[in-house]
Tab-separated table of C-alpha atoms in Angstrom:
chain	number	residue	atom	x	y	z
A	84	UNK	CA	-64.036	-1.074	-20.124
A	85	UNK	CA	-63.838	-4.033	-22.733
A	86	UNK	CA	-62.776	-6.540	-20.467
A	87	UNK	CA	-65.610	-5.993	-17.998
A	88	UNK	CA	-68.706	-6.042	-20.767
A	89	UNK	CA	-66.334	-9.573	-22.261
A	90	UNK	CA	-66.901	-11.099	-18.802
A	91	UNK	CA	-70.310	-9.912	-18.575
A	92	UNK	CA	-71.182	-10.959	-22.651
A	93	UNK	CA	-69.320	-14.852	-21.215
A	94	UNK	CA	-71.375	-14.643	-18.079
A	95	UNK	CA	-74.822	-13.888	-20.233
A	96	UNK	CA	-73.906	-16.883	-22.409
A	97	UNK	CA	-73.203	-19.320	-19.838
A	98	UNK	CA	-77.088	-18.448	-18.162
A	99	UNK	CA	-78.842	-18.461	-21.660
A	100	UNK	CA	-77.120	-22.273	-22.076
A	101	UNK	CA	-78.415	-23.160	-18.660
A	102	UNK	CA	-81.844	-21.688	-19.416
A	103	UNK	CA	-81.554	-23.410	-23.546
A	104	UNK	CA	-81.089	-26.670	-21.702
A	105	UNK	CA	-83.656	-26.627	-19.297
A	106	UNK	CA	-86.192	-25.803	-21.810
A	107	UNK	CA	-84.903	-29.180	-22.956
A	108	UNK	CA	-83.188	-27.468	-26.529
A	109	UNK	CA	-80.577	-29.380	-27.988
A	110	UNK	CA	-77.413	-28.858	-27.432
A	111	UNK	CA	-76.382	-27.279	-30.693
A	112	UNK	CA	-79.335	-24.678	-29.215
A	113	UNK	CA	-78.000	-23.983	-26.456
A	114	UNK	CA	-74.864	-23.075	-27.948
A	115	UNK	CA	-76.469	-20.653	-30.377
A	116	UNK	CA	-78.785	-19.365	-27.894
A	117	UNK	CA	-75.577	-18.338	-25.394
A	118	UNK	CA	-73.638	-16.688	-28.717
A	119	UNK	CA	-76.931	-14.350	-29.125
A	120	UNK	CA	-77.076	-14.019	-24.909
A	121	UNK	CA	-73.271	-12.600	-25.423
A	122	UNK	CA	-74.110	-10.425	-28.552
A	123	UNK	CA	-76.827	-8.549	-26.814
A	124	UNK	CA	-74.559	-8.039	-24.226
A	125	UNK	CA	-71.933	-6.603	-26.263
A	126	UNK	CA	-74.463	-4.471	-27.999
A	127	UNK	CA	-75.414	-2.940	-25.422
A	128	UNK	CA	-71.661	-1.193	-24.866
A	129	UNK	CA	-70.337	1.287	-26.988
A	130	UNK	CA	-67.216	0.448	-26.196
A	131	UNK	CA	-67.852	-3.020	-28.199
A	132	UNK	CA	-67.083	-2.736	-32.133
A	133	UNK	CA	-69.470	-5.489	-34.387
A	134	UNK	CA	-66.050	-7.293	-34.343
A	135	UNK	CA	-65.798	-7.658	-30.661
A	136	UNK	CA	-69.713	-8.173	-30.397
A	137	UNK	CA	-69.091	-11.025	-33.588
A	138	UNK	CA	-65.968	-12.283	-31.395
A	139	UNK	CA	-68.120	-12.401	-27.867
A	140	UNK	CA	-70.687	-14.656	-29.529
A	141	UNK	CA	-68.635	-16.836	-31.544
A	142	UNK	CA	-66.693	-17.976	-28.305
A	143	UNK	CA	-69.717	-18.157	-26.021
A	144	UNK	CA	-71.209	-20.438	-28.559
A	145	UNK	CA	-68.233	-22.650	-28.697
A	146	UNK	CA	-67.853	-22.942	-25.184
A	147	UNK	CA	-71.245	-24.097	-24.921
A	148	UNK	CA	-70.546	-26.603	-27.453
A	149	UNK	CA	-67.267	-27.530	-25.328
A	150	UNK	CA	-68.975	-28.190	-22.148
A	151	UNK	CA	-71.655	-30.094	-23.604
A	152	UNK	CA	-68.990	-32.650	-24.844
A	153	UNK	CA	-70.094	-31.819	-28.522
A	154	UNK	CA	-67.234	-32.613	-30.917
A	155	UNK	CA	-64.418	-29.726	-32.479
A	156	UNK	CA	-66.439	-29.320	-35.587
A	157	UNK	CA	-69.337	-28.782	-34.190
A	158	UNK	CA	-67.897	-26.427	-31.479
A	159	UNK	CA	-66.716	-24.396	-35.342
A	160	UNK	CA	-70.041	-24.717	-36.618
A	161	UNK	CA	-71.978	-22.939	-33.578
A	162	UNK	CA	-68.859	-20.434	-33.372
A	163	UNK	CA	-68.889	-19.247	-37.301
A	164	UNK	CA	-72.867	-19.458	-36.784
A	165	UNK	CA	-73.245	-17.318	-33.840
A	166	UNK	CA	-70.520	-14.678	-34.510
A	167	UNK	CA	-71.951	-14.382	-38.386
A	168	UNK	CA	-75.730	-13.853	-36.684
A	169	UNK	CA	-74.063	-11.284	-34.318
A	170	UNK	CA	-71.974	-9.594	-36.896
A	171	UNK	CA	-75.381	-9.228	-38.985
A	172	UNK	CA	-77.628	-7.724	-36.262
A	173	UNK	CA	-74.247	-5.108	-35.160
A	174	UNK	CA	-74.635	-4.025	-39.528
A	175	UNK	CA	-71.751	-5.572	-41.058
A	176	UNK	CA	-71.503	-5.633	-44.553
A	177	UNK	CA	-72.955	-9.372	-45.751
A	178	UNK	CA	-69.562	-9.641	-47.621
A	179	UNK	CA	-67.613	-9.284	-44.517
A	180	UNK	CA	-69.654	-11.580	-42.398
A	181	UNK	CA	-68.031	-15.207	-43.765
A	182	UNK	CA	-64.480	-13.400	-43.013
A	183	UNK	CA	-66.073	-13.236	-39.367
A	184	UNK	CA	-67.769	-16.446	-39.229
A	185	UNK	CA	-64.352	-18.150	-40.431
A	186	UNK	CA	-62.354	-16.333	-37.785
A	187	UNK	CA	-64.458	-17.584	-34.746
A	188	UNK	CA	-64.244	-20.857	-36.414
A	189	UNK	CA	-60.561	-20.774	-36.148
A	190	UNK	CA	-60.471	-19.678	-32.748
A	191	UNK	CA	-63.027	-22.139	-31.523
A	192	UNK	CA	-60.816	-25.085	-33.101
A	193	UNK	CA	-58.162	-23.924	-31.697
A	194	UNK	CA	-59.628	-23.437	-28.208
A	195	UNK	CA	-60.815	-27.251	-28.593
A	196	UNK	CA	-57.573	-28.577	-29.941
A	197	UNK	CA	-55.203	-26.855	-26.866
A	198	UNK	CA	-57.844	-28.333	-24.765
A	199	UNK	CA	-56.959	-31.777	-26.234
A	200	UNK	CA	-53.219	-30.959	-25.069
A	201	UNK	CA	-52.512	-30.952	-28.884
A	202	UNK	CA	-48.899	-29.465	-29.704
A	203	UNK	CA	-48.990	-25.498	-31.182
A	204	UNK	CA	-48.111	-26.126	-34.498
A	205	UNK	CA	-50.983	-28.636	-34.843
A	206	UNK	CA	-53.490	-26.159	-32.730
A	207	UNK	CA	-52.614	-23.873	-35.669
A	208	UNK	CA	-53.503	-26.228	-38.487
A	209	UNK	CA	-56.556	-26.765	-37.124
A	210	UNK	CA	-57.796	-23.489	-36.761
A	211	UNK	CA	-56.386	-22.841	-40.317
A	212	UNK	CA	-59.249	-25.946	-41.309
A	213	UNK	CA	-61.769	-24.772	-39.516
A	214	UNK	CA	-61.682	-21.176	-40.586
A	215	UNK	CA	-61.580	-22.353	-44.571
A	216	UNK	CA	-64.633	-25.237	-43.837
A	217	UNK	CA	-66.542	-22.674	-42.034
A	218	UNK	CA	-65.537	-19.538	-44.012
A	219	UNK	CA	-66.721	-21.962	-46.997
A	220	UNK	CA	-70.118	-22.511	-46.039
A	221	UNK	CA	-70.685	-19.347	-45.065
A	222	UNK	CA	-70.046	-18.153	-48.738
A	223	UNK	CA	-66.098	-17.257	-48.867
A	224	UNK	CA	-64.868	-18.382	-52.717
A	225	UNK	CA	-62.551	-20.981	-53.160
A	226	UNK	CA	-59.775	-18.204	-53.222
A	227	UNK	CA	-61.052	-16.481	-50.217
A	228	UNK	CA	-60.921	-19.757	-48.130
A	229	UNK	CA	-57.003	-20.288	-47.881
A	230	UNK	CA	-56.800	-16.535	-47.102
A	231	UNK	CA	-58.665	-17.453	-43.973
A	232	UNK	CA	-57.095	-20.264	-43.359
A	233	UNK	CA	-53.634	-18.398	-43.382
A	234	UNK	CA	-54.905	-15.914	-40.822
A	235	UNK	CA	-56.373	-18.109	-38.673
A	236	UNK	CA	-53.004	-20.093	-38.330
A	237	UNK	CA	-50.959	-17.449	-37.451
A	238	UNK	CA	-53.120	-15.875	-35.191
A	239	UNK	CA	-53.460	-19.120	-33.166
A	240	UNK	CA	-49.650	-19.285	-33.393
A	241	UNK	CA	-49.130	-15.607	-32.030
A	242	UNK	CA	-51.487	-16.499	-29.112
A	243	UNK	CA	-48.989	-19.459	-28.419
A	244	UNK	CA	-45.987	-17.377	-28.641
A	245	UNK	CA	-44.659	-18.637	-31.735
A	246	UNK	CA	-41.698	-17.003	-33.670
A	247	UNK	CA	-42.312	-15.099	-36.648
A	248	UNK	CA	-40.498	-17.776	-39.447
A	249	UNK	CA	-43.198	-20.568	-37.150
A	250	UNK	CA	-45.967	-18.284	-38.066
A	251	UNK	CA	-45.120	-17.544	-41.429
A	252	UNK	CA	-45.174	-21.297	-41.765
A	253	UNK	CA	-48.110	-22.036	-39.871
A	254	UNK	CA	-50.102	-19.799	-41.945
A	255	UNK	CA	-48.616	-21.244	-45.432
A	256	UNK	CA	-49.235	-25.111	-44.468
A	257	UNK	CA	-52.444	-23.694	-43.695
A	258	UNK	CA	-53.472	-22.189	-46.723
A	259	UNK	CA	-51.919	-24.685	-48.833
A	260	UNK	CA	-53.807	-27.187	-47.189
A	261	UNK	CA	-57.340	-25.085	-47.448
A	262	UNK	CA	-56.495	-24.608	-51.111
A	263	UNK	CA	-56.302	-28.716	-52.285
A	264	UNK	CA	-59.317	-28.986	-50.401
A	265	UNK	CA	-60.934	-26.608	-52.280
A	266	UNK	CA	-60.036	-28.202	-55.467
A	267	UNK	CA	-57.211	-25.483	-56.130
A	268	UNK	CA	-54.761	-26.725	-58.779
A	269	UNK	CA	-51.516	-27.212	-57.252
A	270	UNK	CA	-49.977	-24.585	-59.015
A	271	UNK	CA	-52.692	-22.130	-57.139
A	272	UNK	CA	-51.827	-24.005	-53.658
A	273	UNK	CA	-48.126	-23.189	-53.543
A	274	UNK	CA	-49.625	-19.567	-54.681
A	275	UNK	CA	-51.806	-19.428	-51.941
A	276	UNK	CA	-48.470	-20.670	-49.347
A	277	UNK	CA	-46.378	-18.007	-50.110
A	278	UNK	CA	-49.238	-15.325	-50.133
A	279	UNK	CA	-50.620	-16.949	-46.458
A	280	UNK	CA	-46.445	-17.017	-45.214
A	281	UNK	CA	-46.120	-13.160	-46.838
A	282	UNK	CA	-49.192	-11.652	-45.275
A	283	UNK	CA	-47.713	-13.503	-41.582
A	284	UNK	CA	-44.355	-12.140	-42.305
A	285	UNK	CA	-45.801	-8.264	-42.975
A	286	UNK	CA	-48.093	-8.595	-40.183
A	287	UNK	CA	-45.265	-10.117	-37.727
A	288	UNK	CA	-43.226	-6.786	-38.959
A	289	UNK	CA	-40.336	-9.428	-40.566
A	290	UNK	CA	-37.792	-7.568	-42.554
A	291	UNK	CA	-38.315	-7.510	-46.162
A	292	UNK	CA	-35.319	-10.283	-46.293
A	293	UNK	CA	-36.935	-12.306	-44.009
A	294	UNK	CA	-40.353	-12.312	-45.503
A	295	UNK	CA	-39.379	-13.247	-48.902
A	296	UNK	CA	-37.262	-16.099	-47.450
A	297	UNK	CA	-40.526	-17.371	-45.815
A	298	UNK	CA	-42.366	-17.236	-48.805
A	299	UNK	CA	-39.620	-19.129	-50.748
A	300	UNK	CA	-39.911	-21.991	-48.037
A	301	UNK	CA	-43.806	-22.142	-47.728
A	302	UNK	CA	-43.672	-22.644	-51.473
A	303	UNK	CA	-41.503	-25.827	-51.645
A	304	UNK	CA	-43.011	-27.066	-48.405
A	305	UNK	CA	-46.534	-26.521	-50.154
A	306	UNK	CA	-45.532	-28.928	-53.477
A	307	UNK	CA	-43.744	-31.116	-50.766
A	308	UNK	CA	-46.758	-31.487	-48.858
A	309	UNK	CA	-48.574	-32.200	-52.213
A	310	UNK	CA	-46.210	-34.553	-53.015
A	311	UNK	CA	-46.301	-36.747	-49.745
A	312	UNK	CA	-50.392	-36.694	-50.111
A	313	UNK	CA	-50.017	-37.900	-53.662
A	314	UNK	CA	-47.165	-41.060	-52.564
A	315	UNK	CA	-44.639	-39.161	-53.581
A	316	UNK	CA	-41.077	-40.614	-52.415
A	317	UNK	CA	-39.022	-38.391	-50.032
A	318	UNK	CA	-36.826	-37.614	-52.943
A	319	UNK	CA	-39.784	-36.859	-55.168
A	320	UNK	CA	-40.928	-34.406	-52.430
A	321	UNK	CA	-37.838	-32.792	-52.007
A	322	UNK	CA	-37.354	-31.826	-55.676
A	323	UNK	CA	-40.705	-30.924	-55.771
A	324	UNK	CA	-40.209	-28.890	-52.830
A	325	UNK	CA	-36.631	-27.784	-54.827
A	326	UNK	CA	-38.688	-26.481	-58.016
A	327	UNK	CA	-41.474	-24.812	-56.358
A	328	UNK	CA	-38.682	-22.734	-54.380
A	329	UNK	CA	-36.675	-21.674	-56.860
A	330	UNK	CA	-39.633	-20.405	-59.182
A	331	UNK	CA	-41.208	-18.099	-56.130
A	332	UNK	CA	-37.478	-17.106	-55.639
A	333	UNK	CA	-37.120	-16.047	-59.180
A	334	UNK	CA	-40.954	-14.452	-58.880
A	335	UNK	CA	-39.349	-12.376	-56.074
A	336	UNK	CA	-36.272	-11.464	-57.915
A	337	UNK	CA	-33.579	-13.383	-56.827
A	338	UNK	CA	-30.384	-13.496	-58.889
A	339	UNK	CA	-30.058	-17.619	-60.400
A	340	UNK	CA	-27.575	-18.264	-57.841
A	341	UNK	CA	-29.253	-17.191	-55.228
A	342	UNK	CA	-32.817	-19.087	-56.174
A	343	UNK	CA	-30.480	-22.295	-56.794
A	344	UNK	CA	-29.549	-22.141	-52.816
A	345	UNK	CA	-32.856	-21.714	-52.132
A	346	UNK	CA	-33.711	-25.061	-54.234
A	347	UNK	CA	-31.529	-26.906	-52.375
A	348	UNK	CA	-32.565	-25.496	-49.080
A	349	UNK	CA	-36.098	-25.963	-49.601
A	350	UNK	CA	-34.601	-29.578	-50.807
A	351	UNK	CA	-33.445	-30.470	-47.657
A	352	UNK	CA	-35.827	-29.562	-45.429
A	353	UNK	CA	-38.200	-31.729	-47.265
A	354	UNK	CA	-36.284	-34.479	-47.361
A	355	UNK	CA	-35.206	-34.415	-43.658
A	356	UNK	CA	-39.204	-34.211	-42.693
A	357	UNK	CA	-39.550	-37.213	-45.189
A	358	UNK	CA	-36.806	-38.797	-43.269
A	359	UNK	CA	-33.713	-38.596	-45.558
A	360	UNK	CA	-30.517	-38.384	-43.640
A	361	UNK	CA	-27.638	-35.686	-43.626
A	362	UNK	CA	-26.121	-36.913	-46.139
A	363	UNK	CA	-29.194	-37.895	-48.426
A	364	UNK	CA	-30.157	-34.034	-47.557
A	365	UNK	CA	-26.909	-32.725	-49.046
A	366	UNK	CA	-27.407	-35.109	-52.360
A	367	UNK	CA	-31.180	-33.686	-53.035
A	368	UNK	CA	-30.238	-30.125	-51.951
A	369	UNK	CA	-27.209	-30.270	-54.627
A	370	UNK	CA	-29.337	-31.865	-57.177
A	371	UNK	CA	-32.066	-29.472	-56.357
A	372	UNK	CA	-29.935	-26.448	-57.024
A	373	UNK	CA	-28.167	-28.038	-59.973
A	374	UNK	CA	-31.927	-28.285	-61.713
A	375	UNK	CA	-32.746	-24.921	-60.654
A	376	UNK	CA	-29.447	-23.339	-61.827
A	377	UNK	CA	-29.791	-25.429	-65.278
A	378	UNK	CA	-33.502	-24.370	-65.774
A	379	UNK	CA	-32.484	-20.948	-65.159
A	380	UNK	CA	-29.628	-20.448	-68.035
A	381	UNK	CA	-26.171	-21.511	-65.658
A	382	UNK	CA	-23.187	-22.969	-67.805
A	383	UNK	CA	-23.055	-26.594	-66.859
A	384	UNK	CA	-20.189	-25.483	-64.662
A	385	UNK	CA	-22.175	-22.772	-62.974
A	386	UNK	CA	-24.479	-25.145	-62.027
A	387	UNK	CA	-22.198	-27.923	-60.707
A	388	UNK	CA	-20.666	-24.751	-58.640
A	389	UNK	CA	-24.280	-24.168	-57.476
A	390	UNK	CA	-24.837	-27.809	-56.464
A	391	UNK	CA	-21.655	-27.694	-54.231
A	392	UNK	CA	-22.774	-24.386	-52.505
A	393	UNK	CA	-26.282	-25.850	-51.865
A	394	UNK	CA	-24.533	-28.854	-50.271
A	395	UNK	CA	-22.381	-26.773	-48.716
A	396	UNK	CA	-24.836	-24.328	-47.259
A	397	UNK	CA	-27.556	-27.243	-45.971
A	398	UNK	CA	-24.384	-28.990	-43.634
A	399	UNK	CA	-23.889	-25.494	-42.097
A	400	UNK	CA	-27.564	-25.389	-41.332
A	401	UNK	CA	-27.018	-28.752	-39.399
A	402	UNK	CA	-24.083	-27.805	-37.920
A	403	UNK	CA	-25.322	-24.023	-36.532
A	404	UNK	CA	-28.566	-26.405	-35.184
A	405	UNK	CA	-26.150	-28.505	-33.016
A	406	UNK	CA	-24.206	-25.275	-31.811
A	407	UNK	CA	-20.720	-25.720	-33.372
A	408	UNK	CA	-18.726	-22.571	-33.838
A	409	UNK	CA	-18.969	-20.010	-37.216
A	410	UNK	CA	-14.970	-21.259	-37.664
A	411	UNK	CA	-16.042	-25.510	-37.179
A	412	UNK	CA	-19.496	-24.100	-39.557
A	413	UNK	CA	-17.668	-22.993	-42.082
A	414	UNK	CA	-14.964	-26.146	-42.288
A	415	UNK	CA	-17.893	-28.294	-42.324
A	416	UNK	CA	-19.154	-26.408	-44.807
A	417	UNK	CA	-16.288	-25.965	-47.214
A	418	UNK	CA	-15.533	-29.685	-47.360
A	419	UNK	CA	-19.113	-30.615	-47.926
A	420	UNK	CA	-19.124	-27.867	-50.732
A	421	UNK	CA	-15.445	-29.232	-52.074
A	422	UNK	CA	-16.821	-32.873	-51.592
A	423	UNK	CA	-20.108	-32.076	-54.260
């Protein structure tokens, strides 16, 4: 079966490395010499798709790398190199081959960053960089490369046992992140958030509800993010985080009161990770929704009624986190919400 020709394609690798260095190659050499050791391998099985041949050689590669104490990028580099030269000599369609290359890339990075004790959610950005820098220089577009990044997030949070809403998150930071360093306007980076967090959600089988909540949040966090790397102050990022939310809420169809909550939502939870407390939260969540509700056509009434129901809805949150009761959720709630 596969798993016996995988141990066999690892075991080919690990000789070819041994042979690469005592014919005094470099070791960048060796690496690539054990990805094409565990490609031939593969080959030689029917049972092996190109993927799984690509796959073999990509991780042979970066274990060589690894064990010759060469540094995370590098490990990428030989992965991406070695699984694109495999994927090439199993006939796979040159525009599929950077997809490939930026895949082993992700998992190599990841491999090296778990290794480093790093936590998930940072083993998952990493891939998500790796894939993109990779998946770049092996000839994916600029709007390709946060596509890879996305996938290469959440599959490195799946193998960690993440939760759906993580991976859908994962994969949006991750693409977000890919696009601004591809030069992607910032417009095209929250874009490329709530594609990355939709495509996790789908492929996590999330409920329609759940999906499009996850792409509402990967779209504020995205201008949040963008926000923080530009000196933005917490409460800059959180309305930023507020706007972007409510316009992929309204994208997705969302009734004005709803996409007002999710404003304020989004609000809060970038303010919180830009250290606002509870009751800073509430503020930027109610002014969040009040700007959403006003952009959107709400009476001025409307909108202060939309403020108090964002407030109101981001002290639940807290509350549900610390395990009070629905009955002590929804007094906290009602007096925040009569409070705004």
């Amino acid at each position: 079966g596969t798993a016996v020709v995988e141990a066999a394609a690892a075991a080919a690798g690990a000789a070819a490395s041994v042979s690469a260095e005592a014919a005094a190659q470099t070791p960048k050499e060796q690496a690539l010499a054990a990805g094409a050791a565990a490609a031939a391998v593969a080959r030689a099985c029917s049972c092996m798709t190109p993927d799984a041949q690509a796959a073999n050689a990509g991780k042979a590669a970066a274990l060589s790398a690894f064990n010759s104490g060469l540094s995370p990028a590098v490990q990428a580099e030989v992965a991406a190199q070695a699984a694109a030269a495999a994927a090439a000599a199993a006939g796979v369609p040159a525009d599929q081959i950077p997809w490939i290359a930026a895949r082993a890339a992700g998992e190599a990075a990841a491999y090296a960053s778990n290794a480093a004790g790093d936590s998930s959610q940072v083993q998952a950005a990493k891939a998500g960089a790796a894939a993109a820098e990779e998946g770049q220089k092996a000839g994916l577009s600029p709007i390709q490369q946060p596509v890879a990044a996305g996938r290469a997030a959440q599959a490195q949070a799946v193998a960690k046992g993440l939760s759906i809403q993580e991976q859908a998150k994962a994969a949006g930071a991750a693409a977000a992140a890919a696009a601004r360093a591809g030069g992607l306007s910032l417009v095209k980076q929250v874009d490329a958030a709530n594609a990355a967090a939709g495509a996790a959600a789908r492929s996590g089988n999330a409920s329609g509800q759940d999906e499009t909540n996850f792409r509402i949040a990967a779209a504020g966090a995205a201008n949040a993010s963008d926000s923080n790397i530009t000196g933005g102050t917490p409460w800059q990022q959180a309305m930023a985080a507020g706007y972007s939310a409510s316009e992929a809420s309204y994208q997705l169809g969302r009734v004005v009161k709803e996409l007002a909550r999710d404003a304020g939502i989004a609000a809060a939870v970038a303010g919180e990770r830009a250290g606002m407390n509870l009751s800073e939260q509430q503020l930027a969540a109610s002014a969040a929704a009040i700007a959403a509700a006003a952009r959107h056509g709400l009476s001025p009434l409307e909108q202060k009624l939309a403020g108090a129901a964002a407030a109101g809805a981001v002290v639940a949150a807290h509350a549900a986190a610390q395990g009070q009761t629905p009955a002590q959720i929804a007094t906290v709630a009602a007096a925040a919400a009569a409070a705004e």
